[in-house]
mmCIF file of C-alpha atoms in Angstrom:
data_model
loop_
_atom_site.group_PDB
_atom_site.id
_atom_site.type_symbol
_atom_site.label_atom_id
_atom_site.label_comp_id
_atom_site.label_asym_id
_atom_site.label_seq_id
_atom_site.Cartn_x
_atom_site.Cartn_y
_atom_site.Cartn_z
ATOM 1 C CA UNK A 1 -0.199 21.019 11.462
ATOM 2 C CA UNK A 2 -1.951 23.632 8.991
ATOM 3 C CA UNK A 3 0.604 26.393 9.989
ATOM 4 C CA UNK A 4 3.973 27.282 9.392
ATOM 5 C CA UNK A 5 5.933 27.828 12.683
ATOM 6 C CA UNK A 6 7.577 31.144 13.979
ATOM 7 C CA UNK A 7 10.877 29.740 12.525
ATOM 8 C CA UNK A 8 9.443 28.577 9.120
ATOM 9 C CA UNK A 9 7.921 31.547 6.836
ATOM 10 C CA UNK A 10 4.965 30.531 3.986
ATOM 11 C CA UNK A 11 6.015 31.005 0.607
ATOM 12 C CA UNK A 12 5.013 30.754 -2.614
ATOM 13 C CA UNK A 13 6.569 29.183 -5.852
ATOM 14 C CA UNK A 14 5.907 28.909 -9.569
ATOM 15 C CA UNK A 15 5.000 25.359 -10.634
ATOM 16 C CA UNK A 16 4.138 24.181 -13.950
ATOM 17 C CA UNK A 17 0.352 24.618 -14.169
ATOM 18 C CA UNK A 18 -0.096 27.041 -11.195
ATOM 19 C CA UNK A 19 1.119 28.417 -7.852
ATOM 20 C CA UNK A 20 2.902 25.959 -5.368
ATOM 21 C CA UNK A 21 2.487 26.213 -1.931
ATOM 22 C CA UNK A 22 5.819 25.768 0.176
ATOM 23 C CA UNK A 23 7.217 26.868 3.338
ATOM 24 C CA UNK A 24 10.915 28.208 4.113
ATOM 25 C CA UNK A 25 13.379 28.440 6.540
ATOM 26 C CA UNK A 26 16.283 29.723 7.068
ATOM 27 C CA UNK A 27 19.217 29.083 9.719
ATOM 28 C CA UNK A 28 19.367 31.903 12.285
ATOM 29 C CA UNK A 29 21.916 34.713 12.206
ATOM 30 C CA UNK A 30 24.544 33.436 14.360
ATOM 31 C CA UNK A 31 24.807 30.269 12.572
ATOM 32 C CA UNK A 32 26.218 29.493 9.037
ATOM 33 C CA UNK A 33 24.320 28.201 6.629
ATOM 34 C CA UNK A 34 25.924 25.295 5.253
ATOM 35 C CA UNK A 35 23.794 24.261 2.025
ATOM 36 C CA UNK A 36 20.080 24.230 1.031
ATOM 37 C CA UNK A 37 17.576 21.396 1.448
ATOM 38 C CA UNK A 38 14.584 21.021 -0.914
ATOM 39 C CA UNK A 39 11.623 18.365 0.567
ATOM 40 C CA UNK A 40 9.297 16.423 -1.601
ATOM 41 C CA UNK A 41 5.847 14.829 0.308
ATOM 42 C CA UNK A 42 4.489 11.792 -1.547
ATOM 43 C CA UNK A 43 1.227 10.827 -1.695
ATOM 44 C CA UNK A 44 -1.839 12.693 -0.029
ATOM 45 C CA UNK A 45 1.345 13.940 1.687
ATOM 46 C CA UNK A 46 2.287 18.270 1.742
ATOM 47 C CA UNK A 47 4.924 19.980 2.997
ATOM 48 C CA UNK A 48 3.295 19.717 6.521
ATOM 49 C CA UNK A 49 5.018 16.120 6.597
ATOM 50 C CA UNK A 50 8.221 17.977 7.387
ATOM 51 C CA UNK A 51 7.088 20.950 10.169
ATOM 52 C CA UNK A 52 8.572 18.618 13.103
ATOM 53 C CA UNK A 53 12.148 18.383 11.280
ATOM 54 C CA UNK A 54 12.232 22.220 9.641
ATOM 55 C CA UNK A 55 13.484 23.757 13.337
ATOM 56 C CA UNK A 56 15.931 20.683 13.582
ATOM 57 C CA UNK A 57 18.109 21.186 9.711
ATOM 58 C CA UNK A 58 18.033 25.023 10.095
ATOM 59 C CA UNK A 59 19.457 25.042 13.691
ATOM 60 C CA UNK A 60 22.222 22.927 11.908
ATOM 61 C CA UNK A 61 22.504 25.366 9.271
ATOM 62 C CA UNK A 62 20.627 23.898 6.698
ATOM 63 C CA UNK A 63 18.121 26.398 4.522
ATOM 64 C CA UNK A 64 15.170 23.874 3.878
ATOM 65 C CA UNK A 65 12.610 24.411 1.588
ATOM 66 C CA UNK A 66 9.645 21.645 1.650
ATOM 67 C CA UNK A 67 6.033 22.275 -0.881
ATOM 68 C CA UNK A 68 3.253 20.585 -1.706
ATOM 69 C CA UNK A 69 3.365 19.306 -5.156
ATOM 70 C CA UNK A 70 0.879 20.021 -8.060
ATOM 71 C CA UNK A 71 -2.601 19.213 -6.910
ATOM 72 C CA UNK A 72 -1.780 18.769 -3.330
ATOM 73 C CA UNK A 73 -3.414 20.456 -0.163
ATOM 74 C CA UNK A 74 -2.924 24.456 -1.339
ATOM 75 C CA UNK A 75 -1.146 23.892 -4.784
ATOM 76 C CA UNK A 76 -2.449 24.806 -8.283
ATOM 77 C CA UNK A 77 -3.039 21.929 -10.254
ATOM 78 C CA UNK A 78 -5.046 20.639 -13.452
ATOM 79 C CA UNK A 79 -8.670 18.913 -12.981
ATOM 80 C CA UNK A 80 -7.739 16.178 -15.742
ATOM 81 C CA UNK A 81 -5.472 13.196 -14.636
ATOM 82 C CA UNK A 82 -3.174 13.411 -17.658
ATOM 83 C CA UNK A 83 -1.655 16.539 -15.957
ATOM 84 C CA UNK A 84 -0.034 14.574 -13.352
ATOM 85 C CA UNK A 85 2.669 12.377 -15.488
ATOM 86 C CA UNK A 86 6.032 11.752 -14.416
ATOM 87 C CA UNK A 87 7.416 14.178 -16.264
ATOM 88 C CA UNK A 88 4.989 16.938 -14.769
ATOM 89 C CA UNK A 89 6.087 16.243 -11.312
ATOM 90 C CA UNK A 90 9.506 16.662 -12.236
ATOM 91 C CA UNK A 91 9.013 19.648 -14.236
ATOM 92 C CA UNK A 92 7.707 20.874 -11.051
ATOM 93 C CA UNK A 93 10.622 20.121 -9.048
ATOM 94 C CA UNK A 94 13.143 21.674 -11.172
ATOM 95 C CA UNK A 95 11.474 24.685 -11.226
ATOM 96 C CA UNK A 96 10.979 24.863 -7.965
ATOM 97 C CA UNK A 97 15.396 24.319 -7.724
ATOM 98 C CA UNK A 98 15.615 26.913 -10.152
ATOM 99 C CA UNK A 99 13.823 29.453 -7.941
ATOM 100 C CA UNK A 100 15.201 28.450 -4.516
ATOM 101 C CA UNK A 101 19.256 28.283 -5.578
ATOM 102 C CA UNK A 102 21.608 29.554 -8.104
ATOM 103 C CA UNK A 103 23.832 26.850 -9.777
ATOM 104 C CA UNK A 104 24.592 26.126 -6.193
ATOM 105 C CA UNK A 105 23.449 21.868 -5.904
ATOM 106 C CA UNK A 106 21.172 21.248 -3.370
ATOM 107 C CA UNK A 107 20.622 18.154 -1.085
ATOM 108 C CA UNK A 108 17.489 16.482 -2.238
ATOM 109 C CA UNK A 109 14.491 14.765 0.128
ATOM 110 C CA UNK A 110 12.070 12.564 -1.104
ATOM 111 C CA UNK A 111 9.267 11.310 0.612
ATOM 112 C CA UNK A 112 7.344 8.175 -0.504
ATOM 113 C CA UNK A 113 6.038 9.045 -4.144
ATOM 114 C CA UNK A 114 8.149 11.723 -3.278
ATOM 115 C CA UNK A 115 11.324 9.834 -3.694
ATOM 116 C CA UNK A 116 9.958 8.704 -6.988
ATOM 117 C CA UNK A 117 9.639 12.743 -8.326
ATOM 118 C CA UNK A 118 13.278 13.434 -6.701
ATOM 119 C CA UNK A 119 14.796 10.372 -8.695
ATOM 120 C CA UNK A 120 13.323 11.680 -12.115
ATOM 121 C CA UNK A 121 14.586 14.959 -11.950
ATOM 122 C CA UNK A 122 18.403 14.362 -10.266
ATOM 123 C CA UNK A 123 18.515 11.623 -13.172
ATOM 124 C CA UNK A 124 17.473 14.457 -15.823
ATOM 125 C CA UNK A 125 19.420 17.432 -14.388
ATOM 126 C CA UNK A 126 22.227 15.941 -11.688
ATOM 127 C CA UNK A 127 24.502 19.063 -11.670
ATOM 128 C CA UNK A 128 21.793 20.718 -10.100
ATOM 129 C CA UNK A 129 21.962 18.322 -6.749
ATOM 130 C CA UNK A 130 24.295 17.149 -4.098
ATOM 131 C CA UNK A 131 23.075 14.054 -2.611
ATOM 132 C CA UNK A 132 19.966 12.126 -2.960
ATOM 133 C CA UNK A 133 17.896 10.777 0.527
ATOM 134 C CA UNK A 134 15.049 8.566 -0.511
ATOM 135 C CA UNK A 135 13.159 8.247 3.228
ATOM 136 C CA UNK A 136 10.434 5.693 2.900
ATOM 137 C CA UNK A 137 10.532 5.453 -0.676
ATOM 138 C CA UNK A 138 11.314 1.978 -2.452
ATOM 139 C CA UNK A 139 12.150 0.962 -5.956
ATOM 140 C CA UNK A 140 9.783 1.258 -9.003
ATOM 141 C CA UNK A 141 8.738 -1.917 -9.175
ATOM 142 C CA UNK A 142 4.653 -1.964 -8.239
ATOM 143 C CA UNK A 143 5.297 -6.101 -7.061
ATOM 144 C CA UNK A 144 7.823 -4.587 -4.308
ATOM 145 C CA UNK A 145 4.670 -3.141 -2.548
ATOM 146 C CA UNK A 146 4.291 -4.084 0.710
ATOM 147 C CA UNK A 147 0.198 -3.221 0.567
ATOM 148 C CA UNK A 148 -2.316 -2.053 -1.484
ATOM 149 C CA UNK A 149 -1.227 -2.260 -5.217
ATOM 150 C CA UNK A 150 -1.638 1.433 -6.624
ATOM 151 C CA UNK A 151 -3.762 0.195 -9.260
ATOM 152 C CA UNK A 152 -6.346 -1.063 -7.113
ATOM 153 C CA UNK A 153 -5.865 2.151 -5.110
ATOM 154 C CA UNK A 154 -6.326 4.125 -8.579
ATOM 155 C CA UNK A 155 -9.323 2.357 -9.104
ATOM 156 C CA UNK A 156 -10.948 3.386 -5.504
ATOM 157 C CA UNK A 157 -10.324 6.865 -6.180
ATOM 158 C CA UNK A 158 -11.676 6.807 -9.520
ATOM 159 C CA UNK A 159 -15.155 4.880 -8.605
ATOM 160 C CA UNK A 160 -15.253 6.852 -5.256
ATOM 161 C CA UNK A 161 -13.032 9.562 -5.066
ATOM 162 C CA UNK A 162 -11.502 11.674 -2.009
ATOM 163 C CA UNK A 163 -14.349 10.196 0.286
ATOM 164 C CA UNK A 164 -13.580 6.149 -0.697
ATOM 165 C CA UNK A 165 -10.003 6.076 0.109
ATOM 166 C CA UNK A 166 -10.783 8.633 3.063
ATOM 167 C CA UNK A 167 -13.157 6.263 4.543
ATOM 168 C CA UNK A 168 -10.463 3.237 3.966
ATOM 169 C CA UNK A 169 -7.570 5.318 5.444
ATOM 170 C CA UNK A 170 -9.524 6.371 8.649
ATOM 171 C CA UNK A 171 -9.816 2.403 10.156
ATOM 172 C CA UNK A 172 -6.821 2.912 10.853
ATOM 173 C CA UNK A 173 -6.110 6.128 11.582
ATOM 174 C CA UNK A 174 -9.149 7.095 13.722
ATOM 175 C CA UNK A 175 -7.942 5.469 16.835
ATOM 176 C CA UNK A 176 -4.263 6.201 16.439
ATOM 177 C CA UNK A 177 -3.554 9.792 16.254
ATOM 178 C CA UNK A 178 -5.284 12.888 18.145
ATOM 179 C CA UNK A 179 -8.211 14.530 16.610
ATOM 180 C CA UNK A 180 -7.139 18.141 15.877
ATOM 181 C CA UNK A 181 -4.273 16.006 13.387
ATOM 182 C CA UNK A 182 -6.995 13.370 12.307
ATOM 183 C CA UNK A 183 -9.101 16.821 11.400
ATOM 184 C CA UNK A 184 -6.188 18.174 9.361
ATOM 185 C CA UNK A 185 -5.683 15.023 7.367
ATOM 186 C CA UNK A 186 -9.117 14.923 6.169
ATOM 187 C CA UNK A 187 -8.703 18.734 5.044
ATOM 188 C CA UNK A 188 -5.956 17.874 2.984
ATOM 189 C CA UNK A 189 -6.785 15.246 1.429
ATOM 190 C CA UNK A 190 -10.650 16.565 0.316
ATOM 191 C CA UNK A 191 -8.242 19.485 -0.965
ATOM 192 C CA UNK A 192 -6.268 17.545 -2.940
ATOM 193 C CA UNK A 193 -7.495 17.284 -6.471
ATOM 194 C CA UNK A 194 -8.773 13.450 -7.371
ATOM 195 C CA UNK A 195 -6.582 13.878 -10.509
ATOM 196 C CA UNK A 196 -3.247 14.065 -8.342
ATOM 197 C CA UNK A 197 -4.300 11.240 -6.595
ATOM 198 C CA UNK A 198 -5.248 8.772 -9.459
ATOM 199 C CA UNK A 199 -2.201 10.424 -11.621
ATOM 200 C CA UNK A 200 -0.257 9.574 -8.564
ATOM 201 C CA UNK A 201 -1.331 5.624 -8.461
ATOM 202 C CA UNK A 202 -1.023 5.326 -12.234
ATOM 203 C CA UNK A 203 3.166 6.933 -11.984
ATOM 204 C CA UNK A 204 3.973 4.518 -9.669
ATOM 205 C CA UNK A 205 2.049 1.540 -11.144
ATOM 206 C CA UNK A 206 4.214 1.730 -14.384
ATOM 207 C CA UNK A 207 7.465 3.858 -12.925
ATOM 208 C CA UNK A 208 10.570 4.061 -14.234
ATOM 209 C CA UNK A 209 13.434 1.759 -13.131
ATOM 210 C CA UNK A 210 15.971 4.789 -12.738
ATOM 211 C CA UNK A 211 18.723 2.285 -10.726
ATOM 212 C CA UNK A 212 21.313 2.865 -13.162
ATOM 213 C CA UNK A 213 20.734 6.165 -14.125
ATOM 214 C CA UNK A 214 21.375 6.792 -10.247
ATOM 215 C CA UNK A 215 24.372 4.573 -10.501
ATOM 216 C CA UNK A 216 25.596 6.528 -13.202
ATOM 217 C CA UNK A 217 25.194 10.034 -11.313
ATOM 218 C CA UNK A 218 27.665 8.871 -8.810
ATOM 219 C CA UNK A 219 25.843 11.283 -6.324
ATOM 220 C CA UNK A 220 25.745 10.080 -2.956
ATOM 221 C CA UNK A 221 22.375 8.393 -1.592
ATOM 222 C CA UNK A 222 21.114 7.772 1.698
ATOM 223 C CA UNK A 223 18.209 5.432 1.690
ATOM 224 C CA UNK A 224 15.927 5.871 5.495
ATOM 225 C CA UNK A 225 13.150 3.877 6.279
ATOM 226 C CA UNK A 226 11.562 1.983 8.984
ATOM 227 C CA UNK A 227 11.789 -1.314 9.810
ATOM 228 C CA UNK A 228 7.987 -2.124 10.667
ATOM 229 C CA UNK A 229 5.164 -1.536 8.481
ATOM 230 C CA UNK A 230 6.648 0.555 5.345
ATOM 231 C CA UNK A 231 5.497 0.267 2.082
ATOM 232 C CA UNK A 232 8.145 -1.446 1.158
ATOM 233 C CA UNK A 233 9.376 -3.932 3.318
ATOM 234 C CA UNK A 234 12.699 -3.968 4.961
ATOM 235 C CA UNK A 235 14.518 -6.668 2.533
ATOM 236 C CA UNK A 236 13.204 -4.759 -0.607
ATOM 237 C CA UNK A 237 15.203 -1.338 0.717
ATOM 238 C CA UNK A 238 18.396 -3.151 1.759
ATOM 239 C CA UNK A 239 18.264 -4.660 -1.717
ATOM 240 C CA UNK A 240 17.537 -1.294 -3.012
ATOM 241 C CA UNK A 241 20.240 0.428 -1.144
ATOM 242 C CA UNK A 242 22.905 -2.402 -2.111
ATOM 243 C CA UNK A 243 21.657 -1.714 -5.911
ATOM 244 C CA UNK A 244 22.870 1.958 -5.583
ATOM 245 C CA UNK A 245 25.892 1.558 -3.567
ATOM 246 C CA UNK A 246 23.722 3.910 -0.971
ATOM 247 C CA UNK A 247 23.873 4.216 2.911
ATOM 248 C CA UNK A 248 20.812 3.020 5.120
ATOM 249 C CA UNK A 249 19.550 4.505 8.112
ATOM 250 C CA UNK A 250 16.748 2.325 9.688
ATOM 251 C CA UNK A 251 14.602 3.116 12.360
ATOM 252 C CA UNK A 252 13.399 0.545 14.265
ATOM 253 C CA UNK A 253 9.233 0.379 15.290
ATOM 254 C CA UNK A 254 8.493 2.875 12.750
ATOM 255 C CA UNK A 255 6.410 2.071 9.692
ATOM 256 C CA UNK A 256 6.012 4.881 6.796
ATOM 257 C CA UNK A 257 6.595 8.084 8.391
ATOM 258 C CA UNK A 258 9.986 8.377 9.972
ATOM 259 C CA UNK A 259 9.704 12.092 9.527
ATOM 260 C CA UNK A 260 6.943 12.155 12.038
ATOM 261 C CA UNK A 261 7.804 9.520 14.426
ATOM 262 C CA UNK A 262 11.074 10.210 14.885
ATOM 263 C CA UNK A 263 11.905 13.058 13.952
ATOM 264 C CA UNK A 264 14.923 14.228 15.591
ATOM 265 C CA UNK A 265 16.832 10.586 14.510
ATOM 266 C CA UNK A 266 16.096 11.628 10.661
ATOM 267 C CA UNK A 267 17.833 14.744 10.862
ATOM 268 C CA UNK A 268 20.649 13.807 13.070
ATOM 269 C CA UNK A 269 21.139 10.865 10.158
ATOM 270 C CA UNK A 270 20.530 13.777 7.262
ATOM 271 C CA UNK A 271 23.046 15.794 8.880
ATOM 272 C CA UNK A 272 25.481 13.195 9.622
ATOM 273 C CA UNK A 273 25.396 12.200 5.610
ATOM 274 C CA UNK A 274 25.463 15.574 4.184
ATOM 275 C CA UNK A 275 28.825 16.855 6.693
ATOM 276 C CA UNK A 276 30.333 13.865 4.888
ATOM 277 C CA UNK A 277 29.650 15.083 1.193
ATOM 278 C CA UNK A 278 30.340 19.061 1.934
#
């Protein structure tokens, strides 16, 4: 997971306070390329959460584009937490659109905290997208939260930094997924700075309700989750969804990472809901 594939090249773009680390990749030569796709990760996330569905929205002839954000895995980003507001993360993402597209819109993935960035920045500049997916990522409200409220998770970080919520993360994890990944995810998240993380818990703790500025955008919106396990549970995104007049793809057995369990379903769904706003 800490390389780019043969079909997916390394890049780098200009964020805010620093260098972001992304990766690119581009539809082959005998097929059209039919729009461009920008990825957000969310939390302790990196653009890594998206090598498994890169291959899959090129060979439809989608240009994707997926980084890590400020202070993530092999971004720049400041040491002090007030560099990781809302409105840096944003800031981060529309720079990143204007360096991947003309005034071309793009189709917009969020991820998680992900989703939360994405809806910031449509809501601020929404001529510069063409649909929305939020995939695992619920409303603003912190008392939709299916687990750990982020303020108690900001407050782990802050008394015992990369290594507490490490050590809280791998119960779980250390009997679940294969070594050389368990490796990787321990990598990236002692490289990401404590800052993004607590900055990170603090944004979504007190986020925006951006419902109907979303509304008001009248940009289409997919919202994709699973149906077992999420953050959010599955009644808070079908309430979500009915909110923004948005369509719901729902994978069934999969908790908060649809983009790694099932892969191929997500981008036969992202596919299927771009064709239809072309």
């Amino acid at each position: 997971m800490s390389q780019a594939t043969a079909q997916t090249t390394p890049v780098t773009l200009r964020g805010g306070a620093g260098a972001l680390a992304a990766w690119e990749s581009i539809p082959p030569h005998d097929v059209e390329t039919r729009g461009t796709v920008l990825l957000v990760p969310g939390f302790t996330g990196s653009k890594e959460d998206f090598e498994a569905m890169l291959p899959m929205l090129t060979a439809a002839g989608f240009r994707c584009v997926a980084y890590d954000q400020r202070g993530q895995w092999q971004s720049d980003g400041p040491d002090e937490v007030s560099g990781y507001g809302m409105a840096d993360f944003a800031g981060d993402l529309i720079l990143v659109v204007d360096q991947i597209s003309d005034d071309t819109p793009i189709h917009l993935v969020g991820h998680s905290f992900g989703g939360y960035v994405a809806r910031a920045a449509l809501v601020a500049q929404p001529n510069r997208f063409r649909s929305l997916t939020l995939l695992a990522s619920g409303p603003s409200l912190a008392s939709d939260i299916n687990f750990t409220p982020p303020q108690l998770v900001a407050q782990l970080i802050e008394s015992g930094g990369q290594q507490a919520l490490w050590e809280q993360m791998n119960q779980s994890l250390a009997n679940l997924i294969p070594p050389a990944e368990l490796e990787f995810l321990h990598d990236r998240m002692f490289a990401t700075k404590k800052a993004n993380m607590i900055g990170i818990m603090r944004v979504m703790q007190g986020s925006t309700d951006y419902t109907a500025a979303l509304r008001a955008t009248a940009l289409p919106i997919l919202i994709a989750y699973g149906n077992s396990g999420d953050v959010w549970p599955p009644s808070v995104h079908e309430r979500y969804a009915e909110e923004l007049d948005a369509r719901t793809a729902v994978y069934d057995g999969v908790g908060h990472l649809p983009n790694e369990e099932r892969p191929s379903r997500v981008c036969a769904d992202l596919v299927a809901f771009w064709n239809d706003f072309r």
